[in-house]
Tab-separated table of C-alpha atoms in Angstrom:
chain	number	residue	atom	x	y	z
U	1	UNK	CA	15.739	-16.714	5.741
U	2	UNK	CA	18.182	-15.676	3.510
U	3	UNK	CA	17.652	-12.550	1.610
U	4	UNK	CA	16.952	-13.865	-2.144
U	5	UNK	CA	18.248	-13.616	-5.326
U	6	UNK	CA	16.475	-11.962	-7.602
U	7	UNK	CA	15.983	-12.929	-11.410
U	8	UNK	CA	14.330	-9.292	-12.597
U	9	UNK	CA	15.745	-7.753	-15.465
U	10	UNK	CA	13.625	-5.739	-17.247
U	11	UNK	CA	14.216	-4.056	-20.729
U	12	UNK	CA	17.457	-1.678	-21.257
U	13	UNK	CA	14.948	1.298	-21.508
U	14	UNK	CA	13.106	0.537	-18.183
U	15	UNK	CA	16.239	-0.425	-16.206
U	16	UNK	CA	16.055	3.482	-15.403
U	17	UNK	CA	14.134	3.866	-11.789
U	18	UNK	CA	12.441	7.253	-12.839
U	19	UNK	CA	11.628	6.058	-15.817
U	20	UNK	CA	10.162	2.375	-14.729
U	21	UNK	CA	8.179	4.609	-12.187
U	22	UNK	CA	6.605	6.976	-14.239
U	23	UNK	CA	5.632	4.304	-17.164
U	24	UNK	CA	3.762	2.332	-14.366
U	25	UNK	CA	2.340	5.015	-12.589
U	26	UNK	CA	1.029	7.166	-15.431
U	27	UNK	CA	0.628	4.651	-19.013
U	28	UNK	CA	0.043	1.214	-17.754
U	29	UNK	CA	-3.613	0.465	-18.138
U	30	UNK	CA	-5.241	-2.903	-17.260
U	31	UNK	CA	-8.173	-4.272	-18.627
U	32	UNK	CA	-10.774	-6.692	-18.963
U	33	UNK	CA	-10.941	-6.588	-14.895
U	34	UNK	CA	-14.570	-6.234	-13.732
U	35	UNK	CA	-15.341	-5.174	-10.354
U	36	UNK	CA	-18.186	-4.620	-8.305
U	37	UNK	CA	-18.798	-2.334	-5.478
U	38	UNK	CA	-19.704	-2.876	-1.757
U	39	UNK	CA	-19.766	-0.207	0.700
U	40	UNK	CA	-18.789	-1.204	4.157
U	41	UNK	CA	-19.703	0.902	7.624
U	42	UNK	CA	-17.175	1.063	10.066
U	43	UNK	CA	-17.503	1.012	13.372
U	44	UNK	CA	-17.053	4.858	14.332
U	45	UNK	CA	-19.631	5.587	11.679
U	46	UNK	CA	-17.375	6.284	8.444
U	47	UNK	CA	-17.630	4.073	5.223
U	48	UNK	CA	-14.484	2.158	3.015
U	49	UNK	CA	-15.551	1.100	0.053
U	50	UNK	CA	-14.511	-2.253	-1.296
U	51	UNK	CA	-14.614	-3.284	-5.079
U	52	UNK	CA	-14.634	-6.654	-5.637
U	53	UNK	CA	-13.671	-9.307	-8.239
U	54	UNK	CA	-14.182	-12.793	-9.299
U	55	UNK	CA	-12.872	-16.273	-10.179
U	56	UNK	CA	-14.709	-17.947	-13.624
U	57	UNK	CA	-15.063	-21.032	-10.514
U	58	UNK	CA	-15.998	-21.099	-7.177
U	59	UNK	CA	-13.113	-20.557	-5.001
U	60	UNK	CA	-12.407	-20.023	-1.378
U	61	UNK	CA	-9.123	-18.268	-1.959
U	62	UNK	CA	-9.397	-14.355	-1.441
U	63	UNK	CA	-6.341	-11.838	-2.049
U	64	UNK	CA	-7.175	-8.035	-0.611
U	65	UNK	CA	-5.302	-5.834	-2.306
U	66	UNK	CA	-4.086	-2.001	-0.688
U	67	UNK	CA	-2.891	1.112	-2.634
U	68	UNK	CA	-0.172	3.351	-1.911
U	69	UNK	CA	-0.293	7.197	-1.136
U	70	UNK	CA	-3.439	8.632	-2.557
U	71	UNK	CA	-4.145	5.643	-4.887
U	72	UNK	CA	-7.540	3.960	-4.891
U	73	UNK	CA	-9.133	0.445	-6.072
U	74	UNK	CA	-8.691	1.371	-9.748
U	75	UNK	CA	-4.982	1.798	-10.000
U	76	UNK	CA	-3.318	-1.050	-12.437
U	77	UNK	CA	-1.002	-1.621	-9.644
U	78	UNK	CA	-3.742	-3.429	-8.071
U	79	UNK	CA	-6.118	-4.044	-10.722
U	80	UNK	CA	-3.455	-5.988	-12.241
U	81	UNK	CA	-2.792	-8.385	-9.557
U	82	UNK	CA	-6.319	-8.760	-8.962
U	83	UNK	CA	-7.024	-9.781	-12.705
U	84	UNK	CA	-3.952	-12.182	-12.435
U	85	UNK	CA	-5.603	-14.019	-9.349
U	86	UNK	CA	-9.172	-13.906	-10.823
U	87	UNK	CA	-7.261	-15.685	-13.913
U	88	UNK	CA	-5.942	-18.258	-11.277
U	89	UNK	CA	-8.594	-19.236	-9.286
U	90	UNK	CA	-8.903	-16.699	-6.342
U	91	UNK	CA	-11.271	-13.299	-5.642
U	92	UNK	CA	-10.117	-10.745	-4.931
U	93	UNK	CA	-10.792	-6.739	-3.200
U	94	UNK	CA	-8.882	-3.710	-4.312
U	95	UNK	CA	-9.538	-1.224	-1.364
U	96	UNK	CA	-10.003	1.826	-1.808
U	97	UNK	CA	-8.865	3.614	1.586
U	98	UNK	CA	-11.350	6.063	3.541
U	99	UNK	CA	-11.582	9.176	1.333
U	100	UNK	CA	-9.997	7.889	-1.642
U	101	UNK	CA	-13.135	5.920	-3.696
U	102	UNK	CA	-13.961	9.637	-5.531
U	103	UNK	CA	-16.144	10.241	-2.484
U	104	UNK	CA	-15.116	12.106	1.033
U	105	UNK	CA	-15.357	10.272	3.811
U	106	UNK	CA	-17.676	11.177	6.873
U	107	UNK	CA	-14.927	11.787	9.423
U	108	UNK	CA	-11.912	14.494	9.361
U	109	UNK	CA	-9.535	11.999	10.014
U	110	UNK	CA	-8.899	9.581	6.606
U	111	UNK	CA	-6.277	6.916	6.517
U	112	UNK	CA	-2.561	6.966	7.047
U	113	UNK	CA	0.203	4.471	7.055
U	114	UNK	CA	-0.453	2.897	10.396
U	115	UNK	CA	-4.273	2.683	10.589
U	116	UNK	CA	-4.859	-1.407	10.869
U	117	UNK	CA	-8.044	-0.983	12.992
U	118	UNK	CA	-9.329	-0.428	9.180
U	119	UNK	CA	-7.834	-3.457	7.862
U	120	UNK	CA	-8.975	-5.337	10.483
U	121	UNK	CA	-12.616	-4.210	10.255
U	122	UNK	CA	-12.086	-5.359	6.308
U	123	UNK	CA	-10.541	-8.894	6.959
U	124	UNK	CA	-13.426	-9.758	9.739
U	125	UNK	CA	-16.060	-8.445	7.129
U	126	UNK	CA	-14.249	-10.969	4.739
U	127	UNK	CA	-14.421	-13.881	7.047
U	128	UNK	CA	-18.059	-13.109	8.067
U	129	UNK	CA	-19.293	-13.987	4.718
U	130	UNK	CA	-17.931	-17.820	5.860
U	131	UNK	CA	-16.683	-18.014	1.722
U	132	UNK	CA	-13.031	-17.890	2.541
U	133	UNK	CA	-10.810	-20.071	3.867
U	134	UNK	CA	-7.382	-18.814	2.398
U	135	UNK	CA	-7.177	-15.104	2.109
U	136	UNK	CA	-3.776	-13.570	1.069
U	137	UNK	CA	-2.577	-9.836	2.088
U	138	UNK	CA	-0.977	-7.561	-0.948
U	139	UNK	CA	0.092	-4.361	0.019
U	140	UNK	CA	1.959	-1.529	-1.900
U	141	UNK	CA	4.180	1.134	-0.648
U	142	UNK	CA	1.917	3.151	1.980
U	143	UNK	CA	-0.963	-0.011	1.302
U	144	UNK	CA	2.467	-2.731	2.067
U	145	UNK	CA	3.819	-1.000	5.410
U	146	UNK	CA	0.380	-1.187	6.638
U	147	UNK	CA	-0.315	-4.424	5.803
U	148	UNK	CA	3.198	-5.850	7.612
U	149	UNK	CA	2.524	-3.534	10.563
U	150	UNK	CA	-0.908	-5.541	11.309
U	151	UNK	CA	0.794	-8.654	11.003
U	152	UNK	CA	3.738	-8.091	13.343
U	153	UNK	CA	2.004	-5.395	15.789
U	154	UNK	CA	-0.523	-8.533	16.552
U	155	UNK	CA	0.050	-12.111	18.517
U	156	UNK	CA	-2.342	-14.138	16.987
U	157	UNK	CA	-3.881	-13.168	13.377
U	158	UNK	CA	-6.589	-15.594	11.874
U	159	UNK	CA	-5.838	-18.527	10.615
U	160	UNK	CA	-7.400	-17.764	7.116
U	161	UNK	CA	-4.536	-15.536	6.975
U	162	UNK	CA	-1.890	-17.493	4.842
U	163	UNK	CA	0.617	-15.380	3.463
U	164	UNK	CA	1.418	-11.354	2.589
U	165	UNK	CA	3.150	-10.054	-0.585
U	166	UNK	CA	4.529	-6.222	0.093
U	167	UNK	CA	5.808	-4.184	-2.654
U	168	UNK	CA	8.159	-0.871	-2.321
U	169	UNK	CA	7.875	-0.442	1.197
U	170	UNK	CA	9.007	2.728	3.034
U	171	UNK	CA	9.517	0.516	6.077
U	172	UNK	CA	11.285	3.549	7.895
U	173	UNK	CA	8.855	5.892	7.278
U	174	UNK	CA	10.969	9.054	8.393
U	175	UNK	CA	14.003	7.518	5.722
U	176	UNK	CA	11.475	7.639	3.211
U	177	UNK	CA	9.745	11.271	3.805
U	178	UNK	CA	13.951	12.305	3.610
U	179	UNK	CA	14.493	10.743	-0.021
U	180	UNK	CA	10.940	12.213	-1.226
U	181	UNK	CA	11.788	15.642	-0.108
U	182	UNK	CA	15.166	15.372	-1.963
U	183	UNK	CA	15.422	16.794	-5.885
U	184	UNK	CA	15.557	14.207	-7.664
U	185	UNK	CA	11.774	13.369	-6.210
U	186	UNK	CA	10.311	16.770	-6.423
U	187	UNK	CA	8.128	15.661	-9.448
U	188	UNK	CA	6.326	12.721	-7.288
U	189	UNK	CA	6.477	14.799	-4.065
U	190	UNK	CA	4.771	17.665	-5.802
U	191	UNK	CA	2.035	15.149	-7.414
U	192	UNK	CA	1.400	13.652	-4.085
U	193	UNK	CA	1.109	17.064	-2.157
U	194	UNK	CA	-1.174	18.707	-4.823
U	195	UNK	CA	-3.587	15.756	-4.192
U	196	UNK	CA	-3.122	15.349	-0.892
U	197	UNK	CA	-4.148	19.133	-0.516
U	198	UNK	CA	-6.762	19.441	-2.861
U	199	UNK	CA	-8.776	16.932	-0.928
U	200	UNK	CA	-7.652	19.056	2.792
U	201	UNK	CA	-9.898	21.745	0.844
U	202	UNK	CA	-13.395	20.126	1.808
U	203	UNK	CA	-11.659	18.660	5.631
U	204	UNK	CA	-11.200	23.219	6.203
U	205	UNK	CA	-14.492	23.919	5.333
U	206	UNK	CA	-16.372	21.049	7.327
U	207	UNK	CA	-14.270	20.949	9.835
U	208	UNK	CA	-12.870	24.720	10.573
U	209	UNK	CA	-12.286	24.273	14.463
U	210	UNK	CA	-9.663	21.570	13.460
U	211	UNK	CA	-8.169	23.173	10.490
U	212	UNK	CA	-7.483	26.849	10.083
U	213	UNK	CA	-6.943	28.597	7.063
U	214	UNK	CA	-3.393	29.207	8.672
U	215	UNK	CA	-2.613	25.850	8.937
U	216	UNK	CA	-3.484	24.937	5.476
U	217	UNK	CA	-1.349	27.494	3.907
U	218	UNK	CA	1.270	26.553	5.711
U	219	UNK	CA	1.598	22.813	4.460
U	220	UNK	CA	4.261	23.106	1.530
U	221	UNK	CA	5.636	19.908	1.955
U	222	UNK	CA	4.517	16.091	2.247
U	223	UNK	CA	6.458	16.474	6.100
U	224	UNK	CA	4.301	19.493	6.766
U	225	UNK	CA	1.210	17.645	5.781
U	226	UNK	CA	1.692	15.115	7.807
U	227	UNK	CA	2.609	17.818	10.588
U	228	UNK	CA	-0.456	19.934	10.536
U	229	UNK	CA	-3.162	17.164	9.917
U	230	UNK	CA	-1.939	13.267	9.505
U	231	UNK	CA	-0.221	12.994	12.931
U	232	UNK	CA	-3.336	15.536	14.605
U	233	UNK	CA	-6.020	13.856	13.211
U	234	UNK	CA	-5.025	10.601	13.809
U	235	UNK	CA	-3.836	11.064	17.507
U	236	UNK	CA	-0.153	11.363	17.258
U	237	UNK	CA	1.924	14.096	18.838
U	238	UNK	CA	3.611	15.267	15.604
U	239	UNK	CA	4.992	13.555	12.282
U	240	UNK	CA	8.004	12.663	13.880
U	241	UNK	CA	5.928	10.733	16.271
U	242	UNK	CA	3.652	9.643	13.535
U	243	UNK	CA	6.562	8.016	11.525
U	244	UNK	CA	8.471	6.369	14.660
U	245	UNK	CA	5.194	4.508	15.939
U	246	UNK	CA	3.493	3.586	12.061
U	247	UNK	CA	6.905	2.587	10.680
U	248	UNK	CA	6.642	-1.326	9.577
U	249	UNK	CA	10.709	-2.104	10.334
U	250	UNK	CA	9.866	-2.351	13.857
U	251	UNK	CA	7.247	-5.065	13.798
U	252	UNK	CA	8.865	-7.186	11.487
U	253	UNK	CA	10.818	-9.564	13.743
U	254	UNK	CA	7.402	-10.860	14.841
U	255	UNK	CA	5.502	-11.342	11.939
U	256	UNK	CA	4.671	-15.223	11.836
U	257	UNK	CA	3.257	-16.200	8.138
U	258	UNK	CA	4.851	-16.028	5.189
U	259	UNK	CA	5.758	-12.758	3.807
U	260	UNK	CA	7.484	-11.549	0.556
U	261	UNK	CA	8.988	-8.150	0.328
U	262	UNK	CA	10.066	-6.978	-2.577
U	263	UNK	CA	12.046	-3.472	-2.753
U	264	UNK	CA	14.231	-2.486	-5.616
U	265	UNK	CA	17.648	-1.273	-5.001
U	266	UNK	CA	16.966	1.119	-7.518
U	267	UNK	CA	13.719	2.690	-5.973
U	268	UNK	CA	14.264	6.402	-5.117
U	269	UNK	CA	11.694	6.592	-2.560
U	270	UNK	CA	13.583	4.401	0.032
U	271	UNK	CA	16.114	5.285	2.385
U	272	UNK	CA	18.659	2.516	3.278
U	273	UNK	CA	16.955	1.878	6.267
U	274	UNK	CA	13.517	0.668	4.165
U	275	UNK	CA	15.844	-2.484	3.256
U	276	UNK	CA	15.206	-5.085	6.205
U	277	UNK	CA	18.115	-7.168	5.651
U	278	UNK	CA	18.674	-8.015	9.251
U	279	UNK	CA	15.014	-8.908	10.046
U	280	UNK	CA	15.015	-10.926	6.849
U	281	UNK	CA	17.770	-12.792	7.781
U	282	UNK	CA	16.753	-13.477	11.254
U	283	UNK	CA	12.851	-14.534	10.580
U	284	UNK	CA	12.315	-17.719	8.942
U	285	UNK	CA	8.812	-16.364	7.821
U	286	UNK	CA	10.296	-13.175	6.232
U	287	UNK	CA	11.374	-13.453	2.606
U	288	UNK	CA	13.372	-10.207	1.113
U	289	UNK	CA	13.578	-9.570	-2.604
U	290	UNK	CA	16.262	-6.842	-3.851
U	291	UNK	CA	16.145	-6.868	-7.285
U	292	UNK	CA	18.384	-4.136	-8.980
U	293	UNK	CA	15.773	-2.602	-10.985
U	294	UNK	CA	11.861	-1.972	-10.494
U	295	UNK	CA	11.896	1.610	-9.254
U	296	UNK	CA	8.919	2.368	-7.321
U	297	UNK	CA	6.637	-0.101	-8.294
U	298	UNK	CA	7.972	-0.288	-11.385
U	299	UNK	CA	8.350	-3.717	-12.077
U	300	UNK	CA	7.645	-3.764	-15.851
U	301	UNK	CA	7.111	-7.327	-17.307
U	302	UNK	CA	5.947	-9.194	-20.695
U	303	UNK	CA	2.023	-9.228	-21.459
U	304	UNK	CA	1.317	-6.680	-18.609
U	305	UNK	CA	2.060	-9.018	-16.055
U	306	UNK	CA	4.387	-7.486	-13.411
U	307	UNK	CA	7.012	-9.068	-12.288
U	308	UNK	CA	6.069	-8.412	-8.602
U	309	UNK	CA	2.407	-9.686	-9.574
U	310	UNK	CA	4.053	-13.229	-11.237
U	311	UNK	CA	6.104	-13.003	-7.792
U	312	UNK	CA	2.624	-13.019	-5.769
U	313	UNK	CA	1.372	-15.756	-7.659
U	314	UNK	CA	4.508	-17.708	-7.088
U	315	UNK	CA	4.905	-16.798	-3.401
U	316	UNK	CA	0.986	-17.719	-2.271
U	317	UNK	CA	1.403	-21.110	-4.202
């Protein structure tokens, strides 16, 4: 398809990417949104907790919902597309990736951007409850390359499966580590290493024959995190090997249901390379958004309704 036109155009004030970026990620608040919480068991033992949320009606419409980089099921960027699909007649899960529901996980490895087995193990527990016979995919940056890697790394998905939204994806994951370790993003690259590190803490002491004191003080940047303990706990030779095999870009051409990406021209994590324009245009399935503004998830719209979350709503209709 076509890549298409976008009608976004937020406010003067919030036409800035930093600024659209920090509003959303640090004042938004969403509420009225109740959710409840299951705990799920994996199959190598560890837990993801799932918190859920409902239609006024009976519905058999689902949409999952996955966070970015350290994020969890309480973030308004996910809380607030779940309340807009509880408003309009679907459930929905926010996830809350392994280690990130305010409770460590029972394994030293966690979640990265390529771990689908997880997502997989989610979806089946979905189906197994036999409620659902539409369930729609919403991922956001590090939560929207993995969802688009399941769907084009796979053949067949399940039929329930009827359409994916994806929002800011770093679908070259190596372009995107580049523009994150650049100036202008030391602010957000800081934030996400200080978390990302803070949690390492209780991995060290647990776990010392896999983590060294060494090799946690010398992570001092997002790259070197994903050096010393992403790509080695999650069996990849290095980050660089990490990023080539988890990056979303490559799977795209075969992704087979309707998918929306939307990635703002404007967004300072993404390389050029995160715009698919070429797989867009070449996959009747794959829709492509640009809009000019949005920064990184930044898509700031009238009565707290995003545009990208209006966009969902649009797209799974």
């Amino acid at each position: 398809m076509p890549v298409i036109d976008s009608t976004y155009k937020p406010l003067f004030f919030f036409r800035n990417g930093f600024v659209a970026t920090v509003y959303s990620g640090l004042f938004r608040k969403v509420s009225g949104l109740k959710q409840e919480r299951e705990r799920i068991l994996l199959s190598d033992g560890d837990f993801m907790d799932l918190d859920w949320s409902y239609s006024k009606e009976k519905t058999d419409k689902i949409i999952l919902c996955f966070h970015g980089l350290e994020g969890h099921g309480q973030r308004p960027y996910v809380t607030g597309v779940a309340k807009l699909f509880n408003e309009n007649n679907a459930d929905a899960i926010c996830v809350n990736f392994r280690g990130c529901s305010g409770e460590d996980n029972l394994k030293y490895r966690t979640y990265h951007s390529g771990s689908t087995e997880d997502l997989e193990e989610i979806i089946e527990h979905v189906l197994a409850s036999n409620k659902y016979t539409e369930i729609y995919l919403y991922g956001v940056s590090l939560g929207a390359n993995l969802i688009l890697k399941y769907l084009g790394e796979r053949e067949v998905v399940p039929n329930e499966i009827k359409s994916a939204i994806a929002i800011s994806v770093p679908a070259d994951l190596n372009g995107s580590c580049k523009e994150l370790h650049k100036l202008k993003n030391r602010p957000f690259a800081n934030r996400f290493l200080n978390h990302l590190k803070r949690k390492l803490l209780s991995k060290m002491n647990n776990y010392p024959d896999d983590l060294s004191v060494q090799d946690y003080c010398s992570i001092l940047s997002l790259r070197d995190f994903d050096e010393v303990y992403t790509s080695k706990a999650h069996g990849f030779m290095n980050a660089a090997d990490y990023y080539a095999k988890c990056s979303c870009r490559q799977f795209l051409p075969n992704i087979k249901i309707p998918t929306l990406i939307i990635n703002a021209l404007n967004d300072s994590f993404l390389s050029p390379e995160c715009y698919p324009i070429k797989e867009a245009k070449n996959n009747p399935n794959l829709y492509l958004e640009m809009p000019q503004y949005g920064g990184h998830v930044g898509f700031i719209g009238k009565k707290n309704i995003y545009y990208n979350e209006r966009r969902a709503l649009e797209f799974v209709s």
